[in-house]
Coordinates of C-alpha atoms in Angstrom, one line a residue:
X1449 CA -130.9 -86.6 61.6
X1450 CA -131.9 -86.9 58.2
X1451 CA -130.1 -89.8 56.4
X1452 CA -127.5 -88.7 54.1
X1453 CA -128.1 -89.7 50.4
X1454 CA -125.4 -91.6 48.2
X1455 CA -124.8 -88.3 46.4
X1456 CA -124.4 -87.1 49.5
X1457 CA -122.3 -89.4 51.6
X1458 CA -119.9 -89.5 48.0
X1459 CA -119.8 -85.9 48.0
X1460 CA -118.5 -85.3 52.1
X1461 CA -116.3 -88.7 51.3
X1462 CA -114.3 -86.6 48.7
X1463 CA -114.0 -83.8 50.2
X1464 CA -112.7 -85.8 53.5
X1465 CA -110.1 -87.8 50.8
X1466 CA -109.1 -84.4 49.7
X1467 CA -108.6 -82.9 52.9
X1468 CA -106.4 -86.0 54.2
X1469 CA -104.4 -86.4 51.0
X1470 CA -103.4 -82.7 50.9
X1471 CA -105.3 -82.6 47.0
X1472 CA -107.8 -80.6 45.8
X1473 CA -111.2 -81.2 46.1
X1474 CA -112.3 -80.5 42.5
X1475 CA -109.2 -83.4 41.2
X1476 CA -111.2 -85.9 43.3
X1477 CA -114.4 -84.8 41.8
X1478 CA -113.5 -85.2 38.4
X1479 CA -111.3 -88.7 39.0
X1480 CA -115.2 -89.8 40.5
X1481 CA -116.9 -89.0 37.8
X1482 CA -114.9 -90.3 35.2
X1483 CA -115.2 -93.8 37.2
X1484 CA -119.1 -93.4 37.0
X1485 CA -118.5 -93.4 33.1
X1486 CA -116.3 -96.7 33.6
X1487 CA -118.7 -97.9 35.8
X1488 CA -121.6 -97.9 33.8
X1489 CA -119.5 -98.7 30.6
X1490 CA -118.2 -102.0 32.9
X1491 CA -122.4 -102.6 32.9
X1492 CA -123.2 -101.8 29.2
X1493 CA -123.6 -103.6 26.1
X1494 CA -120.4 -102.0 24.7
X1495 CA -118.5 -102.9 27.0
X1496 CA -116.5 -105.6 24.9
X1497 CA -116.3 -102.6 22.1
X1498 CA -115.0 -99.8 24.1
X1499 CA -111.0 -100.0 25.3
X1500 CA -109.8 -98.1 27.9
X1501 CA -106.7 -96.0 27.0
X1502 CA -104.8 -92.5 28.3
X1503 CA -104.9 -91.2 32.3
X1504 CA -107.6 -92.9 33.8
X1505 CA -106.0 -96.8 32.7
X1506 CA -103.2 -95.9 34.6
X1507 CA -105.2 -96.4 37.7
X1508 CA -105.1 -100.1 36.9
X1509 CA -101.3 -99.9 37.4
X1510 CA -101.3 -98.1 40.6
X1511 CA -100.1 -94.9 38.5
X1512 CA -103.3 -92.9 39.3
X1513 CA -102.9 -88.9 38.1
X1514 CA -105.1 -86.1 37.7
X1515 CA -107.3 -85.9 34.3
X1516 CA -110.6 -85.1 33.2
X1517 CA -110.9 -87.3 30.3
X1518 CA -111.6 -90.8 29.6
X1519 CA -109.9 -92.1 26.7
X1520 CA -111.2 -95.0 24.7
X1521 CA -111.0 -96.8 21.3
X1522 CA -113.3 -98.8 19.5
X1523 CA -112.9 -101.6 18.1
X1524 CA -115.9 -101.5 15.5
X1525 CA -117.5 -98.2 15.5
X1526 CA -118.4 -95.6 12.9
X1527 CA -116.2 -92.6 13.4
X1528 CA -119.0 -89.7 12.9
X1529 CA -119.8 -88.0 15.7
X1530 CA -123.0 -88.2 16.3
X1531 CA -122.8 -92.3 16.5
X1532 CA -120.7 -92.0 18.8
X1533 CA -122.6 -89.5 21.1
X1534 CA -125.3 -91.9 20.9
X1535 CA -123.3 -94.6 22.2
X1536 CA -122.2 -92.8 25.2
X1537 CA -125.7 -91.5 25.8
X1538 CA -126.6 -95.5 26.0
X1539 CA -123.8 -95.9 28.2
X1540 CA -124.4 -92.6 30.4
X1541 CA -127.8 -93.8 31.2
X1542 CA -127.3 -97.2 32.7
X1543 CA -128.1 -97.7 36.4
X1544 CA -125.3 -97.0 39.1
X1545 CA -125.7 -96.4 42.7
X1546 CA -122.6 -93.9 43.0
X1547 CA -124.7 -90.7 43.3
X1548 CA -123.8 -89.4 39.8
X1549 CA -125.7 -88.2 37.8
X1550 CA -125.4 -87.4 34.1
X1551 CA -127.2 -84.5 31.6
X1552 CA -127.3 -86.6 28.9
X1553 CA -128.9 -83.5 27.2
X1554 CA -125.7 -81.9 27.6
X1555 CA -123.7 -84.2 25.8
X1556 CA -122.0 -82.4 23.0
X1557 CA -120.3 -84.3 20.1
X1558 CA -117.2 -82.2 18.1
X1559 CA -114.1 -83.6 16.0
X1560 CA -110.8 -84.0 17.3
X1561 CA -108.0 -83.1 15.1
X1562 CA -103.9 -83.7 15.7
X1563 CA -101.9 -81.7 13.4
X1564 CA -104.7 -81.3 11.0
X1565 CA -105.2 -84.8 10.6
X1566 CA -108.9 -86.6 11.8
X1567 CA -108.1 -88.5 14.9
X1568 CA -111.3 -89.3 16.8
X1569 CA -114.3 -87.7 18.6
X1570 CA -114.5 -85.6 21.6
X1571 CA -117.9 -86.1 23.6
X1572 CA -118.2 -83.4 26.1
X1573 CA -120.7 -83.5 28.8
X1574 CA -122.2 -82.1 32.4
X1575 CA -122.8 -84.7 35.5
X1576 CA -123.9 -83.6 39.0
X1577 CA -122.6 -85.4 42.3
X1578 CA -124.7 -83.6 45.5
X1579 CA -124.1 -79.6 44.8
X1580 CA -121.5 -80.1 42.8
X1581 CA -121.1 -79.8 38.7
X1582 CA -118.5 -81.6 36.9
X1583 CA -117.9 -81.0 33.3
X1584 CA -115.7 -83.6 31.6
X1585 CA -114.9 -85.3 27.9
X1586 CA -114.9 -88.7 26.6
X1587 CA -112.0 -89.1 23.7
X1588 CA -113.2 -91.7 21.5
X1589 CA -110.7 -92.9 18.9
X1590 CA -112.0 -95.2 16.1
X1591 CA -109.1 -97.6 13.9
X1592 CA -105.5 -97.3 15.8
X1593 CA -104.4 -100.8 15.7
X1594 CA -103.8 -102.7 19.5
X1595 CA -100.4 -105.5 20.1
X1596 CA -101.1 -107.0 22.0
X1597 CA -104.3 -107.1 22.8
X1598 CA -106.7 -105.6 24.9
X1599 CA -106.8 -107.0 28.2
X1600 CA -109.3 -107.0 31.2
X1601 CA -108.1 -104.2 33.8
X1602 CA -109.2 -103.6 36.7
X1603 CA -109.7 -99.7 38.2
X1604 CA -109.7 -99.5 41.8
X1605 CA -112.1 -97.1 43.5
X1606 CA -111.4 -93.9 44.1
X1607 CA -113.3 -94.4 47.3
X1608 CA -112.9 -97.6 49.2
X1609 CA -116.6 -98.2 49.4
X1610 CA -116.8 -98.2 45.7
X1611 CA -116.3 -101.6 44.4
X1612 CA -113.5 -102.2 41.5
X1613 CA -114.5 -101.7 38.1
X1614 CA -113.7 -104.3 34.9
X1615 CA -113.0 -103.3 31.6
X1616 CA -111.5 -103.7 28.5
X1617 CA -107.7 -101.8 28.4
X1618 CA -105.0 -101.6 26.7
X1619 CA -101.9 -104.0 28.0
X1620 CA -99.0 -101.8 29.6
X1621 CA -96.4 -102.2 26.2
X1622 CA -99.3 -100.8 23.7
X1623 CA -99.9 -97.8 26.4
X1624 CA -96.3 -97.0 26.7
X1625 CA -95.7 -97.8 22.8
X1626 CA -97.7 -95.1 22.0
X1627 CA -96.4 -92.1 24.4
X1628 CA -92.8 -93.3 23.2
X1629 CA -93.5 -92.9 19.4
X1630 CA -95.4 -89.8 20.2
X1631 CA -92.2 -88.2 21.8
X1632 CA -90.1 -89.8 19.3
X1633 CA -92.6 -87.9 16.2
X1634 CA -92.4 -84.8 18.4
X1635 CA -89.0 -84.5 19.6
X1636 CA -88.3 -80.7 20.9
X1637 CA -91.7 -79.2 19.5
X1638 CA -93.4 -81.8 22.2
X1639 CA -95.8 -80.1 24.5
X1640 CA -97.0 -83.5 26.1
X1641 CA -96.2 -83.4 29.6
X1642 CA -98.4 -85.9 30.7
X1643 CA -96.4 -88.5 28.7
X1644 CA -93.0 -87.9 30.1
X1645 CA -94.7 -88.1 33.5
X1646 CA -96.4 -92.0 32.6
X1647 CA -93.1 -93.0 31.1
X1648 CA -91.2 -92.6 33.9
X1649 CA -93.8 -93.6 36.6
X1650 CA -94.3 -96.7 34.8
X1651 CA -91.2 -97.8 34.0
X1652 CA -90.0 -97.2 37.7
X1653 CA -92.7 -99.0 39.0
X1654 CA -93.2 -102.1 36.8
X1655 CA -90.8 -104.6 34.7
X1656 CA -91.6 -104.6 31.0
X1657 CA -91.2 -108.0 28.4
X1658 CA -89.0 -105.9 25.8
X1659 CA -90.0 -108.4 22.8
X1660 CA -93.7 -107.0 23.3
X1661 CA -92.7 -103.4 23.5
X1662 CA -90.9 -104.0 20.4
X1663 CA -93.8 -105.3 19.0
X1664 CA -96.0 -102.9 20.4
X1665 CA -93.8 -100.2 18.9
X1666 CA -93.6 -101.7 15.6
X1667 CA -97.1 -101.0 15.7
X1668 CA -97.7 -98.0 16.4
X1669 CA -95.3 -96.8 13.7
X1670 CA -96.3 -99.0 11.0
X1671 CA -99.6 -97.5 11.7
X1672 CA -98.9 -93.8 11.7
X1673 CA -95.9 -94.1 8.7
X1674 CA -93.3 -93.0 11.6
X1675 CA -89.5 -93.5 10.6
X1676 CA -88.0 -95.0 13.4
X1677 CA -84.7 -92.6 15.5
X1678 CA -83.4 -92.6 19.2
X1679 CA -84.7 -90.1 21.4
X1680 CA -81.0 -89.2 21.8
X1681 CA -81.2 -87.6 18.8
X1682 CA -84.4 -85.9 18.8
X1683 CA -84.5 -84.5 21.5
X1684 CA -80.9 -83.1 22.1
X1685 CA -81.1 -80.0 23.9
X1686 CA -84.8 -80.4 25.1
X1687 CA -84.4 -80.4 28.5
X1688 CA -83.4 -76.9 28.9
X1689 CA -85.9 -76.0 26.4
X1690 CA -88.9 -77.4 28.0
X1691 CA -88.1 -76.7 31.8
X1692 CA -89.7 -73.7 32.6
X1693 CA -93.1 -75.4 31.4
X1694 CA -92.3 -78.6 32.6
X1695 CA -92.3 -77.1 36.1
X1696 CA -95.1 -75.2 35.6
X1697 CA -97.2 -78.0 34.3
X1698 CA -95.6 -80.4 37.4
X1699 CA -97.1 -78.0 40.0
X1700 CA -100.2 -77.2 38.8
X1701 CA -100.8 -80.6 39.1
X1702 CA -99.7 -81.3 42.3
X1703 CA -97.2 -83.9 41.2
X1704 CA -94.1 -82.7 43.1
X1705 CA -93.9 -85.5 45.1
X1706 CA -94.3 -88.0 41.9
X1707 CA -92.2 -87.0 39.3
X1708 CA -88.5 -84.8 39.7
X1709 CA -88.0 -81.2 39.3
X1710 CA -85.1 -81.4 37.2
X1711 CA -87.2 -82.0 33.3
X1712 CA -83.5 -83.5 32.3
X1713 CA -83.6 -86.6 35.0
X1714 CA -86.8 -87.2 33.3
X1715 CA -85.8 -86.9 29.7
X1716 CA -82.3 -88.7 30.6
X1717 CA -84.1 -91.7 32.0
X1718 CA -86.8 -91.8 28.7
X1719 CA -83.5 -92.2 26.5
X1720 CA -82.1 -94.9 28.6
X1721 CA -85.5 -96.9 28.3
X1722 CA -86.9 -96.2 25.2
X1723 CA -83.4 -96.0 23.2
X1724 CA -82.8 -99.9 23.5
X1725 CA -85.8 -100.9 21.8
X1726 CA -86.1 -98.1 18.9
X1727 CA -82.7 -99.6 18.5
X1728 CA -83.9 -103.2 18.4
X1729 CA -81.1 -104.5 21.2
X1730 CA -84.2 -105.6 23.9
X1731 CA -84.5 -109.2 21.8
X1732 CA -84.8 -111.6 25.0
X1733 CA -84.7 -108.5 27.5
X1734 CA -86.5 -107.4 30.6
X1735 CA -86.8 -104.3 31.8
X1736 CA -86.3 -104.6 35.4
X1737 CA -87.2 -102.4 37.6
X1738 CA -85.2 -103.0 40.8
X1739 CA -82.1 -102.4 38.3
X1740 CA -83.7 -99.6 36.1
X1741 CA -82.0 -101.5 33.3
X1742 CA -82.1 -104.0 30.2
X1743 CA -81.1 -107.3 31.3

């Protein structure tokens, strides 16, 4: 029998993940592949420039969801595109035994802009794992200010022969400060799924220090020029609004099991957490989790 290589063996290991865990195949290749970007990042000389953000750093939490980006900002790095795409080619081509491999000749540079206003760079790229081709993105953002600070987190492996990976992220109040704000800017004209879904799978799965969320909050407005208002307000009536495409969003990607079916449960229980602090009345408070409360 001819002996399987490691793109090999990775390759039949996802698909038997996938086949046990009811998920699709092509979710498990992408998760992969955007670990070989953390792995070798874990490995590079950027690594103490490059902070992990978005999807993939909720992996560190035990939150892990279907994306196919990595975020990441820097923390001293020109914002024109083609610096960055030669940082990530740098990165890209460091030395990992995971079976990956990257077309760093693929790796395509282009501007991100949010509401017509510049707010990073968006690296696409092609990697290969056995027969299979994965196309992803790296979201590089360059200036958004981080309270507190970055932290060392640590993103299991998607398989369990793969060892951990280390690398800079942002701390759990900055993460969630910034989906709150961004729902708070947005109110009923928010598309952002994804958010909702973190905010409540984090805050049902982890006690947060309400002093650093206030900070973390205070922030991320001061930063953007947000004016501060309850969700209450701004999103009165959104529920009903949003549900059909809540749903539709939910099961398409697979996470009927994770987050409710009803978009008002979910909305309901953003207000209860996020209300508090916009309000500044979490001074001294913990969110606890057992008691999905202030206290």
């Amino acid at each position: 029998m001819t002996d399987r290589t490691p793109a090999r063996q990775a390759y039949l290991d996802l698909q038997r993940l996938a086949k046990s865990d009811r998920r699709n195949t092509q979710e498990l290749l992408d998760l992969y592949t955007l670990e070989g970007v953390l792995a070798r990042l874990a490995v590079s000389p950027h690594r103490e420039n490059l902070v992990l953000k978005g999807g993939v750093l909720l992996a560190a939490w035990g939150n892990r969801r279907p994306t196919r980006d990595v975020d990441l900002e820097a923390l001293a790095l020109s914002n024109d595109p083609d610096t960055v795409a030669s940082v990530l080619r740098e990165i890209l081509a460091e030395s990992v035994d995971d079976g990956l491999t990257f077309d760093l000749d693929s790796l395509a540079p282009q501007v991100i802009r949010d509401e017509e206003e510049y707010s990073g760079v968006r690296v696409s790229c092609t990697a290969h794992l056995d027969t299979a081709r994965i196309t992803f993105h790296v979201d590089v953002s360059v200036g958004d200010p981080i309270h507190p600070a970055p932290v060392q987190v640590t993103v299991p492996g998607l398989l369990q022969e793969r060892p951990d990976i280390s690398v800079l992220g942002y701390p759990m109040p900055m993460a969630l400060a910034e989906k709150l704000v961004t729902a708070m800017q947005r109110g009923i004209a928010s598309t952002r799924w994804r958010d909702f879904g973190d905010i409540w799978t984090l805050s049902r799965s982890h006690d947060i220090d309400g002093e650093e969320l206030s900070a973390a909050i205070d922030t991320v407005t001061t930063a953007r020029g947000a004016t501060v208002t309850s969700l209450r307000d701004v999103l009165d009536g959104y529920a009903a609004i949003a549900q059909p495409k809540w749903s539709a969003w939910r099961r398409r990607l697979g996470r009927e099991l994770v987050l409710p079916e009803q978009f008002d449960e979910v909305v309901q229980h953003a207000i209860t957490f996020a209300d508090p602090v916009f309000e500044r009345r979490v001074s001294g408070l913990t969110w606890v989790v057992a008691e999905q409360r202030w206290r």
